[in-house]
Amino acid sequence: MNMLRRKKIEKDFLKELRIAYRSIEDKGKFLKGILLPSIFLGLIIIFIPKIVSFLFPSIFSINPLTFLVAGLLIIFLGVMYPYISWKNREMDINGKMHFFITHLRVLAISDLPLKEIINILGGKKVYGSLGKELKKVSILSTQWKVPLAKAFKFVSERTPSKMLRDFLDRFSQSLVSGVSHREFIEQEQGGVIEEYKTMYESSNENITILNEVYVSLLIAITFLMSFGIVMPMLTGLTDMNLYVSLSSFLLIAIELLLLYLLRSMVPSDEIWPQTGEKGEIEIKLTKIFQLTFVLSMILLAFFILLKYKLRFGFENIPNELLFAIALTPLIIPGIKVYVEEKNIFRREKNFLGFLSALGSISTMRGGKINEAVHYLSEKDYGILTPHIKALYRRLRTRINDDASWEWFGVDTGSNYIQRASEMFREATYAAANPRDVARMITENIRKIRDLRIKKHAILKTTTSLFAGITFGMALSVYTSLLIVQHLNEIWLQAGNPFENISFINIGPIVSVIPQSTLASISNMVFFVLVIHSLILSLTIKVLRGSHKLIVPLYFVPFVWIVAITSVAVNFLLSSYL
């Protein structure tokens, strides 16, 4: 049974790999820009130890195993790039299916024909890979005059998303059977949303499961790294860099793999608008980050100058502590983003009430949306009120209603509000009933928003777990380093007490490690732990769907945990050794 299952998995993988290579739009660009450069770079990395040992035989001593693994990995990634890109498209499509089906539903109750609806959805950049698949349907039906049923079937056989494939297959069959598109979409809308909801809930459970797997793997790697630091001292091996480098490479590789797995398993649920436009809030946050980044670089340069050039008492301050202090200003934009996202969640909650009221009032006033917005701008919708007033001011100019609604969503900073506003505007412009449109949009947005709230509750535990992992790793590794340094000092003070004892060959067992090697290992460990902190911060950002500037909110505290642990180990534990 397991053999048959494994063969089926291999067969499906090879099939998807062939489809991925066939779906490459520009094969020459892939060959010249990705495959050949990755092979060339991988071979160079593999042969670096040979080249260095030939040119500088007595200066450098490099272990070739690390370079061999890194070179082969780069070549493998180059060969697998089409498949990885193809699977990324699947993740992108699945993450936008709930917006797509809601948008399709509200346009279906308007007077627009199905071909025009597909043309509208296929031309939207916010749908990413899903928009490109719909664009193929639009081109086939409009330019090549292919019937929509056949166009749906053609695209479904080539799309990477199983969810979209099944939907297009069902849509194609219903059109062939004579079912109207309005009737089919009305029946399918609830099913697709429930499928997306199930996928979302399953991904929330997977986050918890992967957290446990991740902790187990990191415990093993931390042990390997600590053991690799101590073992050369006790076994007489002089190449300590080999063990530390391999364990560091494993640590970073596993964390990047975890990041990719979580990104592939968790639907993309972005908090901020994806139109490419930046509102006042985002522009302000970007300026704050630029200022704090410059300040951090100035602090870092200043500390390097004081410690290694001027030496005004800074030579005794650990590098880890100075680096953490220099990074500290970067936490300011992270805090600002976190606070602003809390405000975005409040705006979204108020927007659901505003949209329902807007639909009802617009229907009572004969579809006059602008008059309804004017009436509601005088009401109190809390934190959303200034944005409603700004929306009415733009609509009152009668220059571009579409742009007014788009900037309303962008200025609120909410992806949900921007998408819902766009759907409402397009459907009502096509003569759909505003009350029905508002009801459909709010029902679906409320369901997905509830799932996001549950996910963020899980992420609070995940963040605490990541902080604890960082502390545990730093404590174990720096304790091992301190023990090695202490043993090294003992061997240096004792000299070689066994040199006159010929029948005990103790030399190969006990070895002295140069202080420069220990210093470089300490710097390497700190650098690896900083990379570890950055990857964990990026993981939290991806899971939250937050703005990229939220990364320093987690990165800076993680670096401080590493720095404080390093200083505490050196000052507190050294007195006991």
Short mmCIF file of N, CA and C in Angstrom, two decimals, residues 149-313:
data_model
loop_
_atom_site.label_atom_id
_atom_site.label_comp_id
_atom_site.label_asym_id
_atom_site.label_seq_id
_atom_site.Cartn_x
_atom_site.Cartn_y
_atom_site.Cartn_z
N ALA A 149 -16.87 28.11 -22.38
CA ALA A 149 -16.81 26.76 -21.78
C ALA A 149 -15.50 26.08 -22.15
N LYS A 150 -15.09 26.17 -23.44
CA LYS A 150 -13.83 25.56 -23.87
C LYS A 150 -12.63 26.31 -23.31
N ALA A 151 -12.76 27.64 -23.20
CA ALA A 151 -11.66 28.44 -22.65
C ALA A 151 -11.43 28.08 -21.18
N PHE A 152 -12.52 27.92 -20.41
CA PHE A 152 -12.39 27.50 -19.01
C PHE A 152 -11.71 26.13 -18.91
N LYS A 153 -12.11 25.21 -19.79
CA LYS A 153 -11.54 23.86 -19.76
C LYS A 153 -10.06 23.89 -20.12
N PHE A 154 -9.71 24.70 -21.11
CA PHE A 154 -8.32 24.80 -21.56
C PHE A 154 -7.43 25.32 -20.43
N VAL A 155 -7.86 26.38 -19.75
CA VAL A 155 -7.06 26.97 -18.68
C VAL A 155 -7.02 26.05 -17.46
N SER A 156 -8.11 25.35 -17.18
CA SER A 156 -8.15 24.48 -15.99
C SER A 156 -7.14 23.36 -16.09
N GLU A 157 -6.86 22.89 -17.32
CA GLU A 157 -5.90 21.80 -17.50
C GLU A 157 -4.45 22.24 -17.32
N ARG A 158 -4.23 23.54 -17.24
CA ARG A 158 -2.86 24.07 -17.16
C ARG A 158 -2.60 24.93 -15.94
N THR A 159 -3.61 25.16 -15.15
CA THR A 159 -3.41 26.00 -13.96
C THR A 159 -2.78 25.18 -12.84
N PRO A 160 -1.89 25.77 -12.03
CA PRO A 160 -1.27 25.03 -10.93
C PRO A 160 -2.18 24.80 -9.73
N SER A 161 -3.27 25.56 -9.63
CA SER A 161 -4.14 25.48 -8.46
C SER A 161 -5.25 24.45 -8.65
N LYS A 162 -5.31 23.48 -7.76
CA LYS A 162 -6.38 22.48 -7.82
C LYS A 162 -7.73 23.11 -7.52
N MET A 163 -7.75 24.09 -6.63
CA MET A 163 -9.00 24.76 -6.28
C MET A 163 -9.59 25.49 -7.49
N LEU A 164 -8.75 26.22 -8.20
CA LEU A 164 -9.22 26.92 -9.40
C LEU A 164 -9.54 25.93 -10.51
N ARG A 165 -8.75 24.86 -10.62
CA ARG A 165 -8.99 23.86 -11.66
C ARG A 165 -10.38 23.23 -11.50
N ASP A 166 -10.71 22.84 -10.29
CA ASP A 166 -12.02 22.23 -10.05
C ASP A 166 -13.15 23.22 -10.32
N PHE A 167 -12.95 24.47 -9.91
CA PHE A 167 -13.98 25.49 -10.13
C PHE A 167 -14.21 25.72 -11.62
N LEU A 168 -13.13 25.86 -12.40
CA LEU A 168 -13.28 26.10 -13.84
C LEU A 168 -13.88 24.89 -14.54
N ASP A 169 -13.53 23.69 -14.09
CA ASP A 169 -14.14 22.48 -14.67
C ASP A 169 -15.66 22.46 -14.45
N ARG A 170 -16.06 22.77 -13.23
CA ARG A 170 -17.50 22.80 -12.92
C ARG A 170 -18.19 23.91 -13.71
N PHE A 171 -17.52 25.05 -13.83
CA PHE A 171 -18.10 26.17 -14.57
C PHE A 171 -18.27 25.79 -16.06
N SER A 172 -17.26 25.13 -16.60
CA SER A 172 -17.33 24.71 -17.99
C SER A 172 -18.49 23.73 -18.23
N GLN A 173 -18.61 22.75 -17.34
CA GLN A 173 -19.68 21.77 -17.49
C GLN A 173 -21.07 22.40 -17.37
N SER A 174 -21.21 23.37 -16.46
CA SER A 174 -22.52 24.02 -16.29
C SER A 174 -22.90 24.83 -17.52
N LEU A 175 -21.91 25.52 -18.13
CA LEU A 175 -22.21 26.30 -19.34
C LEU A 175 -22.59 25.38 -20.50
N VAL A 176 -21.89 24.25 -20.60
CA VAL A 176 -22.22 23.28 -21.65
C VAL A 176 -23.63 22.72 -21.44
N SER A 177 -24.02 22.55 -20.17
CA SER A 177 -25.33 21.98 -19.84
C SER A 177 -26.46 22.99 -19.97
N GLY A 178 -26.12 24.25 -20.26
CA GLY A 178 -27.15 25.27 -20.45
C GLY A 178 -27.52 26.03 -19.19
N VAL A 179 -26.78 25.84 -18.09
CA VAL A 179 -27.05 26.57 -16.85
C VAL A 179 -26.50 27.99 -17.00
N SER A 180 -27.28 28.99 -16.61
CA SER A 180 -26.82 30.38 -16.72
C SER A 180 -25.69 30.64 -15.73
N HIS A 181 -24.82 31.57 -16.10
CA HIS A 181 -23.67 31.85 -15.22
C HIS A 181 -24.12 32.42 -13.89
N ARG A 182 -25.21 33.17 -13.86
CA ARG A 182 -25.69 33.74 -12.60
C ARG A 182 -26.13 32.64 -11.63
N GLU A 183 -26.83 31.67 -12.17
CA GLU A 183 -27.31 30.56 -11.33
C GLU A 183 -26.15 29.73 -10.81
N PHE A 184 -25.19 29.45 -11.68
CA PHE A 184 -24.03 28.65 -11.26
C PHE A 184 -23.22 29.37 -10.19
N ILE A 185 -22.93 30.64 -10.41
CA ILE A 185 -22.11 31.40 -9.45
C ILE A 185 -22.82 31.52 -8.11
N GLU A 186 -24.13 31.70 -8.15
CA GLU A 186 -24.90 31.78 -6.91
C GLU A 186 -24.79 30.49 -6.10
N GLN A 187 -24.81 29.36 -6.79
CA GLN A 187 -24.70 28.07 -6.11
C GLN A 187 -23.27 27.81 -5.63
N GLU A 188 -22.28 28.22 -6.42
CA GLU A 188 -20.88 27.91 -6.12
C GLU A 188 -20.26 28.83 -5.08
N GLN A 189 -20.79 30.03 -4.96
CA GLN A 189 -20.14 31.03 -4.11
C GLN A 189 -19.97 30.54 -2.68
N GLY A 190 -21.01 30.00 -2.11
CA GLY A 190 -20.94 29.49 -0.74
C GLY A 190 -19.98 28.33 -0.61
N GLY A 191 -19.96 27.45 -1.60
CA GLY A 191 -19.07 26.29 -1.56
C GLY A 191 -17.60 26.67 -1.61
N VAL A 192 -17.26 27.62 -2.49
CA VAL A 192 -15.86 28.05 -2.60
C VAL A 192 -15.40 28.74 -1.33
N ILE A 193 -16.27 29.57 -0.76
CA ILE A 193 -15.91 30.25 0.50
C ILE A 193 -15.71 29.23 1.61
N GLU A 194 -16.56 28.22 1.67
CA GLU A 194 -16.41 27.19 2.70
C GLU A 194 -15.13 26.39 2.49
N GLU A 195 -14.79 26.12 1.23
CA GLU A 195 -13.54 25.41 0.93
C GLU A 195 -12.33 26.24 1.36
N TYR A 196 -12.40 27.54 1.07
CA TYR A 196 -11.31 28.42 1.50
C TYR A 196 -11.24 28.50 3.02
N LYS A 197 -12.41 28.55 3.66
CA LYS A 197 -12.46 28.60 5.13
C LYS A 197 -11.85 27.34 5.73
N THR A 198 -12.16 26.19 5.16
CA THR A 198 -11.58 24.92 5.63
C THR A 198 -10.07 24.92 5.47
N MET A 199 -9.60 25.41 4.32
CA MET A 199 -8.16 25.49 4.08
C MET A 199 -7.48 26.42 5.09
N TYR A 200 -8.13 27.53 5.39
CA TYR A 200 -7.58 28.51 6.34
C TYR A 200 -7.50 27.90 7.74
N GLU A 201 -8.59 27.25 8.18
CA GLU A 201 -8.60 26.63 9.51
C GLU A 201 -7.56 25.53 9.60
N SER A 202 -7.42 24.75 8.52
CA SER A 202 -6.40 23.70 8.51
C SER A 202 -5.00 24.29 8.61
N SER A 203 -4.78 25.41 7.93
CA SER A 203 -3.46 26.06 8.00
C SER A 203 -3.17 26.57 9.40
N ASN A 204 -4.20 27.05 10.10
CA ASN A 204 -3.99 27.49 11.48
C ASN A 204 -3.54 26.34 12.37
N GLU A 205 -4.11 25.15 12.13
CA GLU A 205 -3.68 23.97 12.89
C GLU A 205 -2.26 23.56 12.50
N ASN A 206 -1.93 23.72 11.22
CA ASN A 206 -0.59 23.36 10.76
C ASN A 206 0.48 24.24 11.39
N ILE A 207 0.14 25.49 11.68
CA ILE A 207 1.11 26.38 12.33
C ILE A 207 1.53 25.79 13.68
N THR A 208 0.56 25.32 14.45
CA THR A 208 0.85 24.73 15.75
C THR A 208 1.69 23.47 15.60
N ILE A 209 1.34 22.62 14.62
CA ILE A 209 2.09 21.38 14.42
C ILE A 209 3.52 21.67 14.00
N LEU A 210 3.70 22.60 13.05
CA LEU A 210 5.04 22.93 12.59
C LEU A 210 5.88 23.57 13.67
N ASN A 211 5.24 24.29 14.59
CA ASN A 211 5.98 24.85 15.72
C ASN A 211 6.65 23.75 16.54
N GLU A 212 5.89 22.67 16.80
CA GLU A 212 6.45 21.57 17.59
C GLU A 212 7.58 20.87 16.84
N VAL A 213 7.39 20.66 15.53
CA VAL A 213 8.45 20.04 14.72
C VAL A 213 9.68 20.93 14.71
N TYR A 214 9.46 22.21 14.60
CA TYR A 214 10.56 23.18 14.52
C TYR A 214 11.38 23.17 15.81
N VAL A 215 10.69 23.13 16.94
CA VAL A 215 11.40 23.10 18.23
C VAL A 215 12.27 21.86 18.33
N SER A 216 11.74 20.71 17.91
CA SER A 216 12.52 19.46 17.97
C SER A 216 13.77 19.54 17.09
N LEU A 217 13.60 20.07 15.88
CA LEU A 217 14.75 20.18 14.98
C LEU A 217 15.80 21.13 15.53
N LEU A 218 15.37 22.24 16.09
CA LEU A 218 16.33 23.22 16.60
C LEU A 218 17.07 22.70 17.83
N ILE A 219 16.40 21.91 18.64
CA ILE A 219 17.08 21.31 19.79
C ILE A 219 18.22 20.41 19.30
N ALA A 220 17.93 19.63 18.26
CA ALA A 220 18.96 18.74 17.70
C ALA A 220 20.12 19.54 17.11
N ILE A 221 19.81 20.60 16.38
CA ILE A 221 20.86 21.40 15.75
C ILE A 221 21.66 22.17 16.79
N THR A 222 20.98 22.66 17.83
CA THR A 222 21.69 23.36 18.91
C THR A 222 22.66 22.42 19.61
N PHE A 223 22.22 21.18 19.83
CA PHE A 223 23.12 20.19 20.42
C PHE A 223 24.31 19.93 19.51
N LEU A 224 24.04 19.82 18.21
CA LEU A 224 25.13 19.58 17.25
C LEU A 224 26.12 20.73 17.25
N MET A 225 25.61 21.96 17.29
CA MET A 225 26.50 23.12 17.29
C MET A 225 27.32 23.18 18.57
N SER A 226 26.68 22.95 19.72
CA SER A 226 27.40 22.97 21.00
C SER A 226 28.42 21.84 21.06
N PHE A 227 28.02 20.67 20.58
CA PHE A 227 28.93 19.53 20.56
C PHE A 227 30.10 19.79 19.62
N GLY A 228 29.82 20.44 18.48
CA GLY A 228 30.87 20.75 17.53
C GLY A 228 31.87 21.75 18.05
N ILE A 229 31.44 22.59 19.00
CA ILE A 229 32.37 23.55 19.61
C ILE A 229 33.28 22.86 20.62
N VAL A 230 32.72 21.95 21.41
CA VAL A 230 33.48 21.32 22.49
C VAL A 230 34.32 20.14 21.99
N MET A 231 33.78 19.36 21.02
CA MET A 231 34.41 18.11 20.61
C MET A 231 35.84 18.28 20.09
N PRO A 232 36.15 19.26 19.24
CA PRO A 232 37.53 19.38 18.77
C PRO A 232 38.53 19.58 19.89
N MET A 233 38.09 20.22 20.97
CA MET A 233 38.98 20.46 22.11
C MET A 233 39.36 19.15 22.80
N LEU A 234 38.43 18.21 22.82
CA LEU A 234 38.65 16.97 23.57
C LEU A 234 39.18 15.83 22.72
N THR A 235 39.03 15.94 21.42
CA THR A 235 39.45 14.84 20.54
C THR A 235 40.74 15.14 19.79
N GLY A 236 41.23 16.37 19.92
CA GLY A 236 42.48 16.71 19.25
C GLY A 236 42.30 17.21 17.84
N LEU A 237 41.05 17.34 17.38
CA LEU A 237 40.82 17.86 16.04
C LEU A 237 41.01 19.38 16.04
N THR A 238 41.64 19.89 15.03
CA THR A 238 41.92 21.33 15.00
C THR A 238 40.94 22.12 14.15
N ASP A 239 40.16 21.43 13.34
CA ASP A 239 39.24 22.13 12.44
C ASP A 239 37.88 22.33 13.11
N MET A 240 37.82 23.25 14.05
CA MET A 240 36.55 23.55 14.72
C MET A 240 35.57 24.23 13.76
N ASN A 241 36.10 24.96 12.77
CA ASN A 241 35.24 25.68 11.84
C ASN A 241 34.31 24.74 11.08
N LEU A 242 34.77 23.51 10.82
CA LEU A 242 33.97 22.56 10.05
C LEU A 242 32.65 22.27 10.75
N TYR A 243 32.71 21.92 12.03
CA TYR A 243 31.49 21.55 12.76
C TYR A 243 30.57 22.74 12.95
N VAL A 244 31.14 23.89 13.29
CA VAL A 244 30.32 25.08 13.49
C VAL A 244 29.69 25.54 12.17
N SER A 245 30.45 25.47 11.08
CA SER A 245 29.93 25.88 9.78
C SER A 245 28.79 24.97 9.31
N LEU A 246 28.99 23.65 9.47
CA LEU A 246 27.95 22.72 9.04
C LEU A 246 26.68 22.87 9.86
N SER A 247 26.82 22.98 11.18
CA SER A 247 25.64 23.15 12.03
C SER A 247 24.96 24.48 11.75
N SER A 248 25.75 25.53 11.47
CA SER A 248 25.16 26.84 11.14
C SER A 248 24.41 26.76 9.81
N PHE A 249 25.01 26.06 8.84
CA PHE A 249 24.34 25.90 7.55
C PHE A 249 23.04 25.12 7.71
N LEU A 250 23.05 24.07 8.51
CA LEU A 250 21.82 23.30 8.76
C LEU A 250 20.76 24.15 9.43
N LEU A 251 21.18 24.96 10.39
CA LEU A 251 20.23 25.82 11.11
C LEU A 251 19.53 26.77 10.15
N ILE A 252 20.32 27.48 9.35
CA ILE A 252 19.75 28.46 8.43
C ILE A 252 18.90 27.77 7.36
N ALA A 253 19.38 26.62 6.85
CA ALA A 253 18.63 25.90 5.81
C ALA A 253 17.28 25.42 6.34
N ILE A 254 17.25 24.89 7.56
CA ILE A 254 16.00 24.39 8.12
C ILE A 254 15.03 25.53 8.40
N GLU A 255 15.55 26.66 8.85
CA GLU A 255 14.67 27.80 9.12
C GLU A 255 14.10 28.38 7.82
N LEU A 256 14.91 28.42 6.78
CA LEU A 256 14.40 28.87 5.48
C LEU A 256 13.37 27.89 4.94
N LEU A 257 13.60 26.60 5.16
CA LEU A 257 12.63 25.59 4.74
C LEU A 257 11.32 25.75 5.50
N LEU A 258 11.42 26.02 6.80
CA LEU A 258 10.21 26.25 7.60
C LEU A 258 9.45 27.47 7.09
N LEU A 259 10.20 28.52 6.76
CA LEU A 259 9.56 29.73 6.24
C LEU A 259 8.82 29.43 4.94
N TYR A 260 9.45 28.66 4.07
CA TYR A 260 8.81 28.31 2.80
C TYR A 260 7.58 27.42 3.03
N LEU A 261 7.70 26.45 3.93
CA LEU A 261 6.57 25.56 4.21
C LEU A 261 5.38 26.33 4.77
N LEU A 262 5.65 27.22 5.72
CA LEU A 262 4.56 28.00 6.30
C LEU A 262 3.94 28.91 5.24
N ARG A 263 4.78 29.48 4.40
CA ARG A 263 4.27 30.36 3.34
C ARG A 263 3.41 29.59 2.35
N SER A 264 3.78 28.33 2.11
CA SER A 264 3.01 27.51 1.17
C SER A 264 1.75 26.93 1.79
N MET A 265 1.74 26.76 3.10
CA MET A 265 0.59 26.13 3.76
C MET A 265 -0.42 27.13 4.27
N VAL A 266 0.01 28.36 4.51
CA VAL A 266 -0.90 29.38 5.06
C VAL A 266 -1.34 30.29 3.94
N PRO A 267 -2.64 30.47 3.72
CA PRO A 267 -3.11 31.36 2.65
C PRO A 267 -2.62 32.79 2.88
N SER A 268 -2.25 33.45 1.79
CA SER A 268 -1.79 34.83 1.91
C SER A 268 -2.98 35.72 2.27
N ASP A 269 -2.91 36.34 3.42
CA ASP A 269 -3.98 37.20 3.91
C ASP A 269 -3.37 38.55 4.27
N GLU A 270 -3.09 39.35 3.25
CA GLU A 270 -2.39 40.61 3.46
C GLU A 270 -3.28 41.62 4.18
N ILE A 271 -2.69 42.32 5.10
CA ILE A 271 -3.41 43.36 5.83
C ILE A 271 -3.48 44.65 5.03
N TRP A 272 -2.38 44.99 4.35
CA TRP A 272 -2.27 46.26 3.64
C TRP A 272 -2.71 46.11 2.19
N PRO A 273 -3.16 47.21 1.55
CA PRO A 273 -3.59 47.14 0.14
C PRO A 273 -2.48 46.67 -0.78
N GLN A 274 -2.87 45.96 -1.85
CA GLN A 274 -1.91 45.38 -2.79
C GLN A 274 -1.97 46.05 -4.16
N THR A 275 -2.49 47.27 -4.22
CA THR A 275 -2.64 47.95 -5.50
C THR A 275 -1.32 48.54 -6.00
N GLY A 276 -0.35 48.69 -5.12
CA GLY A 276 0.90 49.33 -5.49
C GLY A 276 0.95 50.79 -5.10
N GLU A 277 -0.20 51.38 -4.80
CA GLU A 277 -0.26 52.77 -4.36
C GLU A 277 -0.01 52.84 -2.85
N LYS A 278 0.56 53.94 -2.41
CA LYS A 278 0.83 54.14 -0.98
C LYS A 278 0.03 55.32 -0.46
N GLY A 279 -0.68 55.08 0.64
CA GLY A 279 -1.42 56.15 1.28
C GLY A 279 -0.54 56.97 2.21
N GLU A 280 -1.15 57.94 2.87
CA GLU A 280 -0.40 58.81 3.78
C GLU A 280 0.24 58.01 4.91
N ILE A 281 -0.49 57.05 5.42
CA ILE A 281 0.02 56.26 6.55
C ILE A 281 1.29 55.52 6.15
N GLU A 282 1.26 54.85 5.00
CA GLU A 282 2.41 54.06 4.56
C GLU A 282 3.59 54.95 4.21
N ILE A 283 3.33 56.11 3.61
CA ILE A 283 4.42 57.04 3.28
C ILE A 283 5.10 57.54 4.55
N LYS A 284 4.29 57.84 5.55
CA LYS A 284 4.84 58.30 6.82
C LYS A 284 5.69 57.22 7.49
N LEU A 285 5.22 55.97 7.45
CA LEU A 285 5.98 54.86 8.04
C LEU A 285 7.30 54.64 7.32
N THR A 286 7.28 54.78 5.98
CA THR A 286 8.51 54.61 5.20
C THR A 286 9.53 55.68 5.57
N LYS A 287 9.09 56.91 5.75
CA LYS A 287 10.01 57.99 6.13
C LYS A 287 10.61 57.74 7.51
N ILE A 288 9.79 57.26 8.44
CA ILE A 288 10.29 56.95 9.79
C ILE A 288 11.35 55.86 9.72
N PHE A 289 11.10 54.83 8.91
CA PHE A 289 12.08 53.75 8.77
C PHE A 289 13.38 54.27 8.18
N GLN A 290 13.29 55.10 7.16
CA GLN A 290 14.51 55.63 6.53
C GLN A 290 15.34 56.42 7.55
N LEU A 291 14.68 57.24 8.38
CA LEU A 291 15.41 58.02 9.38
C LEU A 291 16.06 57.12 10.43
N THR A 292 15.31 56.14 10.91
CA THR A 292 15.86 55.25 11.94
C THR A 292 16.96 54.35 11.38
N PHE A 293 16.85 53.97 10.09
CA PHE A 293 17.89 53.16 9.47
C PHE A 293 19.20 53.95 9.38
N VAL A 294 19.10 55.21 8.96
CA VAL A 294 20.29 56.06 8.89
C VAL A 294 20.89 56.24 10.27
N LEU A 295 20.03 56.44 11.28
CA LEU A 295 20.51 56.60 12.65
C LEU A 295 21.22 55.34 13.13
N SER A 296 20.68 54.17 12.80
CA SER A 296 21.31 52.90 13.21
C SER A 296 22.67 52.73 12.55
N MET A 297 22.77 53.08 11.27
CA MET A 297 24.06 52.96 10.57
C MET A 297 25.09 53.93 11.15
N ILE A 298 24.63 55.13 11.52
CA ILE A 298 25.55 56.10 12.14
C ILE A 298 26.04 55.58 13.49
N LEU A 299 25.12 55.02 14.28
CA LEU A 299 25.50 54.46 15.58
C LEU A 299 26.49 53.32 15.42
N LEU A 300 26.23 52.45 14.44
CA LEU A 300 27.12 51.31 14.21
C LEU A 300 28.52 51.78 13.81
N ALA A 301 28.57 52.73 12.88
CA ALA A 301 29.87 53.26 12.46
C ALA A 301 30.58 53.96 13.63
N PHE A 302 29.82 54.67 14.44
CA PHE A 302 30.38 55.38 15.59
C PHE A 302 30.97 54.40 16.60
N PHE A 303 30.26 53.31 16.87
CA PHE A 303 30.76 52.31 17.82
C PHE A 303 32.01 51.61 17.29
N ILE A 304 32.03 51.31 15.99
CA ILE A 304 33.23 50.69 15.40
C ILE A 304 34.43 51.62 15.53
N LEU A 305 34.19 52.91 15.27
CA LEU A 305 35.26 53.90 15.37
C LEU A 305 35.78 54.00 16.80
N LEU A 306 34.86 54.05 17.76
CA LEU A 306 35.27 54.18 19.16
C LEU A 306 36.01 52.94 19.66
N LYS A 307 35.57 51.77 19.24
CA LYS A 307 36.16 50.54 19.78
C LYS A 307 37.50 50.19 19.14
N TYR A 308 37.61 50.36 17.81
CA TYR A 308 38.80 49.87 17.12
C TYR A 308 39.79 50.98 16.73
N LYS A 309 39.36 52.25 16.81
CA LYS A 309 40.26 53.34 16.44
C LYS A 309 40.58 54.24 17.63
N LEU A 310 39.54 54.87 18.17
CA LEU A 310 39.77 55.83 19.27
C LEU A 310 39.94 55.14 20.61
N ARG A 311 39.17 54.06 20.84
CA ARG A 311 39.28 53.23 22.04
C ARG A 311 39.09 54.03 23.34
N PHE A 312 38.00 54.77 23.41
CA PHE A 312 37.68 55.51 24.62
C PHE A 312 36.94 54.61 25.61
N GLY A 313 37.59 53.54 26.05
CA GLY A 313 36.97 52.64 27.00
C GLY A 313 35.97 51.68 26.39
#
